[in-house]
Coordinates of C-alpha atoms in Angstrom, one line a residue:
X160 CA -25.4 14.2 6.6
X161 CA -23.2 11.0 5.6
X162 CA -19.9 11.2 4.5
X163 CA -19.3 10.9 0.8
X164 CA -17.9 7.3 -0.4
X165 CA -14.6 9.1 -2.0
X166 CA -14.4 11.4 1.8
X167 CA -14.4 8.1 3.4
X168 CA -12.2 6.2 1.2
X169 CA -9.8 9.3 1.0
X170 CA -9.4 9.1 5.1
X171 CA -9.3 5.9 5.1
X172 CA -6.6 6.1 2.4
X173 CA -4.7 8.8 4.3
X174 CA -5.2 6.8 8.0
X175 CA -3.4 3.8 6.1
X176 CA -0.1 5.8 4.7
X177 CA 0.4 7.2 8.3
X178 CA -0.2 3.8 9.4
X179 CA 2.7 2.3 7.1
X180 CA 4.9 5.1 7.7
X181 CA 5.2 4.5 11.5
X182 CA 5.6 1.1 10.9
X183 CA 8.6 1.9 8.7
X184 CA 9.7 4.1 11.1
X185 CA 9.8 1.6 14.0
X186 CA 11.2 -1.5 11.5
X187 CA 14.6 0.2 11.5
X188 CA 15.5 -1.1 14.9
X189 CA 14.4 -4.3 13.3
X190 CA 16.4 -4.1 10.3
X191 CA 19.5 -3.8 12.5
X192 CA 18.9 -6.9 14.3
X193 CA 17.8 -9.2 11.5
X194 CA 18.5 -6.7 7.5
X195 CA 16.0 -5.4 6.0
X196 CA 14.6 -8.8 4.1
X197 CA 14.5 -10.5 7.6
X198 CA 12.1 -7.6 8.8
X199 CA 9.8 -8.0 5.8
X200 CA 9.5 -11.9 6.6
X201 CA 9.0 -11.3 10.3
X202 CA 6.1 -9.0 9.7
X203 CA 4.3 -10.8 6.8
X204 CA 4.8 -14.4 8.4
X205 CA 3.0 -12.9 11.5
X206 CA 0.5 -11.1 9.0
X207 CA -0.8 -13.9 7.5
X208 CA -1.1 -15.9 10.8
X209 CA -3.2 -13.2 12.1
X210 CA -5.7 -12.6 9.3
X211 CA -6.1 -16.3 9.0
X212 CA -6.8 -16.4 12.3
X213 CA -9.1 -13.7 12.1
X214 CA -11.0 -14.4 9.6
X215 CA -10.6 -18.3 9.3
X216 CA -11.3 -18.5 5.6
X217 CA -12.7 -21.7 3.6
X218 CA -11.3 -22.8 0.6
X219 CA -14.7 -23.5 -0.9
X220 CA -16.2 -20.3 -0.1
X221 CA -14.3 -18.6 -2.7
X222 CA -14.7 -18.5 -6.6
X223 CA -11.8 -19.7 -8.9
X224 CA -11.4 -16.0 -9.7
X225 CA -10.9 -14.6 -6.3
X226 CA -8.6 -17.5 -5.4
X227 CA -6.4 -16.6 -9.0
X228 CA -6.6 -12.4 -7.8
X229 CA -5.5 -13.3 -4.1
X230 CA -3.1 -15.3 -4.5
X231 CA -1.0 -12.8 -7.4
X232 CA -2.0 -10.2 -4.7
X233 CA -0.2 -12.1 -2.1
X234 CA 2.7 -12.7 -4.4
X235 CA 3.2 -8.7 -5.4
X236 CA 2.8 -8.3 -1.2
X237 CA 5.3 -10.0 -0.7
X238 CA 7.7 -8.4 -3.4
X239 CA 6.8 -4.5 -2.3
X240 CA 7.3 -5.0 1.0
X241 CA 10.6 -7.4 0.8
X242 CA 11.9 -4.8 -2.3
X243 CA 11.0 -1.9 -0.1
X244 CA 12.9 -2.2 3.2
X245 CA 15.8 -3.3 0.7
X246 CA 15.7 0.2 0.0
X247 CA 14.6 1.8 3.2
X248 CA 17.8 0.4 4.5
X249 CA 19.8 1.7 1.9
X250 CA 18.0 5.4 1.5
X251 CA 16.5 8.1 3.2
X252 CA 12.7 7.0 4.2
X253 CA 11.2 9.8 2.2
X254 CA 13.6 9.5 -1.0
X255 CA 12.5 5.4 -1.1
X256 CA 9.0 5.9 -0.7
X257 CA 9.3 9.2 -3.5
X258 CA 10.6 6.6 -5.4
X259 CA 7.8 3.5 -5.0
X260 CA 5.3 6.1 -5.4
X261 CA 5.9 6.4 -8.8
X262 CA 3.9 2.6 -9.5
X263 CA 0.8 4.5 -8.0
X264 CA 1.8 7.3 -10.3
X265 CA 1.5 5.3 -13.4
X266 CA -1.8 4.0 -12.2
X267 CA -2.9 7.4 -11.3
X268 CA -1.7 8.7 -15.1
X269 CA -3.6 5.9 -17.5
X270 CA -6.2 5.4 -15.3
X271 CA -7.6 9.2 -14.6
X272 CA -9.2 11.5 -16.9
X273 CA -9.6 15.3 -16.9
X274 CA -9.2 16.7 -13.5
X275 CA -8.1 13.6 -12.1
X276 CA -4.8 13.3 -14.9
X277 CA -3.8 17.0 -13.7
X278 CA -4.0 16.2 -10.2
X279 CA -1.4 13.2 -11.0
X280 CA 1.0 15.3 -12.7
X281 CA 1.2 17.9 -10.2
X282 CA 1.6 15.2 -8.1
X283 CA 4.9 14.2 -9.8
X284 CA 6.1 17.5 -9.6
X285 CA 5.6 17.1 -6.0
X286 CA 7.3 14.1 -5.6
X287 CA 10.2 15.1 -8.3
X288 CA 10.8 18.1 -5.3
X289 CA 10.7 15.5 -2.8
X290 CA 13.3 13.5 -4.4
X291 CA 15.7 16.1 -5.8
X292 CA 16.7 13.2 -8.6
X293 CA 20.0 15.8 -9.6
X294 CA 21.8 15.6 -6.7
X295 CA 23.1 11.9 -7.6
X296 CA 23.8 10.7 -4.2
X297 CA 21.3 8.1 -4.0
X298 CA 22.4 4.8 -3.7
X299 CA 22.1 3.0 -7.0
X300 CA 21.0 -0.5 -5.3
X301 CA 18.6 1.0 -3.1
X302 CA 16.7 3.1 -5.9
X303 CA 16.4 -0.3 -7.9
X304 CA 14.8 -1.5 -5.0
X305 CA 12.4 1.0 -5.0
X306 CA 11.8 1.2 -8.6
X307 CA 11.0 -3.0 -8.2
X308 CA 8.8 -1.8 -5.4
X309 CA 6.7 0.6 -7.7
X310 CA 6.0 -1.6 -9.8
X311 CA 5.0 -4.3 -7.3
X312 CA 2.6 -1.3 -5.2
X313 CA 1.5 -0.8 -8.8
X314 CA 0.3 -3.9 -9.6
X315 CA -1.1 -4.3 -5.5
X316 CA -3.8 -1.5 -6.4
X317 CA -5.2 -3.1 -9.2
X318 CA -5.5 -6.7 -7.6
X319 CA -6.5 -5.2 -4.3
X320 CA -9.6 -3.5 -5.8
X321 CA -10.1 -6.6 -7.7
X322 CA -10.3 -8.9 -4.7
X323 CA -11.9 -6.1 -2.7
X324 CA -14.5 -6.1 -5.4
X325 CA -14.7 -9.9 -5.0
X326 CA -14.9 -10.8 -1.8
X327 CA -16.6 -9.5 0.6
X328 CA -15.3 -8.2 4.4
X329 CA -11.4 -9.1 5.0
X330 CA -12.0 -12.5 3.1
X331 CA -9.5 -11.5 0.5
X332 CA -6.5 -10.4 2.6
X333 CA -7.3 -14.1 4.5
X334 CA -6.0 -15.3 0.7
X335 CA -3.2 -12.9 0.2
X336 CA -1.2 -12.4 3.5
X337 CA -0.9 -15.8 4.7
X338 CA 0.8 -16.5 0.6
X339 CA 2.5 -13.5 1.1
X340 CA 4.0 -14.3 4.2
X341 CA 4.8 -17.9 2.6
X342 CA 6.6 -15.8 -0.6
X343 CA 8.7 -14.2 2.2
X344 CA 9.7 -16.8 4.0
X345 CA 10.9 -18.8 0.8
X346 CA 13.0 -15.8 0.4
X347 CA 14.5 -14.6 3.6
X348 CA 12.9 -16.7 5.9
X349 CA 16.1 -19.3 6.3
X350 CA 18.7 -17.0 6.7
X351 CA 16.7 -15.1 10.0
X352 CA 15.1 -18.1 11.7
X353 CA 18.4 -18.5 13.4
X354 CA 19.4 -14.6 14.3
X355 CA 15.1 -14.7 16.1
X356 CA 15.0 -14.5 20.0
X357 CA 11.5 -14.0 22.1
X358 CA 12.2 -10.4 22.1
X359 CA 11.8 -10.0 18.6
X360 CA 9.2 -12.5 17.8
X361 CA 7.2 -10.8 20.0
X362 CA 8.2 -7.4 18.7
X363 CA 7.3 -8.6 14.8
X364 CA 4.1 -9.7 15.8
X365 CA 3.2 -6.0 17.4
X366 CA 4.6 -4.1 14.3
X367 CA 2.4 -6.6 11.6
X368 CA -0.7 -4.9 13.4
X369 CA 0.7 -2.0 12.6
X370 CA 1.7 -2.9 9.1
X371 CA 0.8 -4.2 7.5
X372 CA -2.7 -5.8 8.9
X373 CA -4.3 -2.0 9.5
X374 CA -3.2 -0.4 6.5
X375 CA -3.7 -3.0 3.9
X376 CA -7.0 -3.8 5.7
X377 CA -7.7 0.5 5.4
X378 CA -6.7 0.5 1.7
X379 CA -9.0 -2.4 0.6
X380 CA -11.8 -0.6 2.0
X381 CA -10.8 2.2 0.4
X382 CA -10.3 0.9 -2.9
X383 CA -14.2 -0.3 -2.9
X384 CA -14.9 3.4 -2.6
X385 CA -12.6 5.4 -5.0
X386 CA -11.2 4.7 -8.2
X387 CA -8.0 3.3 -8.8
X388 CA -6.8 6.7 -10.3
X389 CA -7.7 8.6 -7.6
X390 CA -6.6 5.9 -4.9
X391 CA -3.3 6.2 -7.1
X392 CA -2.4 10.4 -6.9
X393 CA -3.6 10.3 -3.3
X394 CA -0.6 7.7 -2.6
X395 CA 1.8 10.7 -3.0
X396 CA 1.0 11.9 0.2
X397 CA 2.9 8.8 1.6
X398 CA 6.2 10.2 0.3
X399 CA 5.3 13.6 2.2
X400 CA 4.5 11.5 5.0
X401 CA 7.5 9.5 4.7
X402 CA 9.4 12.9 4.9
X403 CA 7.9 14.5 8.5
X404 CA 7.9 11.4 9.9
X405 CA 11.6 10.9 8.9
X406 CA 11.7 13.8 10.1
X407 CA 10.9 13.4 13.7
X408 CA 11.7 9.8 14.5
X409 CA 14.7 9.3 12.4
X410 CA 16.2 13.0 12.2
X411 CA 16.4 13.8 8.5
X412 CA 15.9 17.0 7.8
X413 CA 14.7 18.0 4.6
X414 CA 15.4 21.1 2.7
X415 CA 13.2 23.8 1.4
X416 CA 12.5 22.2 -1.7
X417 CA 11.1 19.1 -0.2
X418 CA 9.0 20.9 1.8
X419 CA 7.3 22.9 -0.9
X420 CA 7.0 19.2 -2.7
X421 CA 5.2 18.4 0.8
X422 CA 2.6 21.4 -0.5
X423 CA 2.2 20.1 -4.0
X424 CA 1.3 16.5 -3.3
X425 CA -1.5 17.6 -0.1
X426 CA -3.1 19.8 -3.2
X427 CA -3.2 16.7 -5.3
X428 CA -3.9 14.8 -2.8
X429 CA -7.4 16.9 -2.1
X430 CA -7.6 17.4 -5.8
X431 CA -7.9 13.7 -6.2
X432 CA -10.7 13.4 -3.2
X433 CA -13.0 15.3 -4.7
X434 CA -13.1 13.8 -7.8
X435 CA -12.2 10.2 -7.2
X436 CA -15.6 8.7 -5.9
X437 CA -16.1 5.5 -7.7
X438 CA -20.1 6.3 -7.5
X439 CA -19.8 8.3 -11.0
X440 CA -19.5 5.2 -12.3
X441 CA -16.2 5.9 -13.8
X442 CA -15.3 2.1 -13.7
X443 CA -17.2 0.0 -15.5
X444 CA -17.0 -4.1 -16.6
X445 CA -15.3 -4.6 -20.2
X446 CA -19.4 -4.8 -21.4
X447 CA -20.1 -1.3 -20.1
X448 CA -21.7 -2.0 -17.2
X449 CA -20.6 0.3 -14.4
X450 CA -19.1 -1.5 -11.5
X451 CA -21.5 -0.8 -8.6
X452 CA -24.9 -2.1 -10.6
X453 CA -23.1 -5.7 -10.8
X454 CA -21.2 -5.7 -7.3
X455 CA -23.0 -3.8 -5.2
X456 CA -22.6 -0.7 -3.0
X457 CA -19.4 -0.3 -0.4
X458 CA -21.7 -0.7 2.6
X459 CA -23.6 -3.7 0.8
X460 CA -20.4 -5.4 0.3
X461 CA -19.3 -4.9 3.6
X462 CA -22.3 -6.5 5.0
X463 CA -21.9 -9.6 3.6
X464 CA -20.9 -12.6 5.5
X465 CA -20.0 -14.6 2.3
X466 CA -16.5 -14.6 0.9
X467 CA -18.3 -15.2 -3.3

């Protein structure tokens, strides 16, 4: 028997958080070398050289619209990912990423009904455990910078389904990475070029596979197959995430708390699978028309060799 469309889009959700958690993990050598905006440069410069590489997109193979959407989708790339390591340098991995989880929260809330709305909120009890807002030691810049990062990551999952919806295979990341890696380096990329050795190039280019080629690649494809509400409560597992691997690789212990918050988000996280499959026809286009008559299936889209 196949795999339901929301099963596969939920691990394919999941296999992506895990993905950009270990690759937030491993930046923090990086940040040392060249800060924290230097690393986000380093890995979206090498980003967008890959996927065009990749995919070697055509100008005149995409619509107006799917330029307009990948483009703004390259643009908020760039700002979660430059606004996040702000913080990650300044906070504790699992408090920044609690933190930029609330952008997929308010997704999660406006765009879920019933079931799906209940999973959210006990989501955000969840991540209000995780993040233990009361105890005031959190660094005022660095929760900014996660706050601007939730609302970029906010506005990612709406233009990532859009383009995924779009254009078909990888076409639309060809659009977005290579302008978000162009945002980046207009804002950090003149104060690192100078601080860059071989060592590091070469190090960049490994951890952009890493993230965020493979998980922005994993989330697209998982966007064409749940809805944007579900897509959105299942992002509070990355917090969790963000906490055990902290955890492990970086040595910040949580407390009990945190760990029950760990509990909450994996029941919302399920919650949210099972009801998130975009085949109910819970989108639909502003006339009505449920998304997959006019677009397709997930595997048809994936077929196509045309980027619309």
């Amino acid at each position: 028997m196949s795999r339901s469309p929301a099963r596969t889009g939920a691990s394919m959700a999941v296999a992506s958080m895990l993905c950009v958690q270990l690759g937030l993990a491993a930046s923090v050598g990086l940040i040392d070398d060249i800060g924290a905006s230097g690393a986000a440069w380093l890995r979206l410069f090498w980003a967008g050289i890959l996927l065009l590489v990749i995919v070697r997109p055509r100008v005149r193979d995409y619509s107006r619209e799917a330029l307009v959407a990948g483009t703004a989708l390259g643009v908020v790339t760039a700002g979660v990912t430059v606004l996040f390591m702000g913080a990650v340098a300044r906070l504790p991995l699992g408090t920044a990423s609690a933190l930029e989880f609330l952008g997929p929260l308010a997704i999660a809330v406006v765009r879920s009904r019933g079931a799906g709305r209940a999973w959210a909120l006990l989501a955000a009890v969840g991540v209000v455990f995780l993040t233990q807002p009361w105890t005031g030691d959190a660094d005022p810049v660095g929760v900014a910078l996660a706050l601007g990062a939730a609302v970029c990551w906010a506005a990612y999952i709406l233009l990532t389904q859009r383009v995924g919806d779009a254009v078909t295979g990888l076409g639309g990341l060809a659009i977005s990475m290579p302008v978000a890696g162009l945002v980046a380096t207009l804002v950090a990329g003149p104060g690192v070029v100078d601080h860059l050795t071989p060592e590091l190039l070469v190090y960049g280019l490994g951890l952009a596979i890493l993230l965020p080629v493979v998980p922005f690649t994993l989330e697209l494809l998982a966007l064409r197959r749940l809805t944007t509400g579900a897509f959105g409560t299942l992002m509070a597992l990355e917090p969790a995430f963000a906490l055990i691997i902290g955890f492990l690789a970086l040595s910040q212990v949580p407390n009990g708390l945190a760990v029950a918050g760990i509990g909450l988000v994996v029941a919302a996280g399920i919650g949210a699978e099972r009801s998130g499959s975009r085949d109910s026809g819970d989108e639909r286009l502003e006339d009505g028309t449920p998304v997959d008559v006019v677009l397709g299936r997930p595997d048809e889209l994936e077929a196509g060799s045309r980027h619309q």
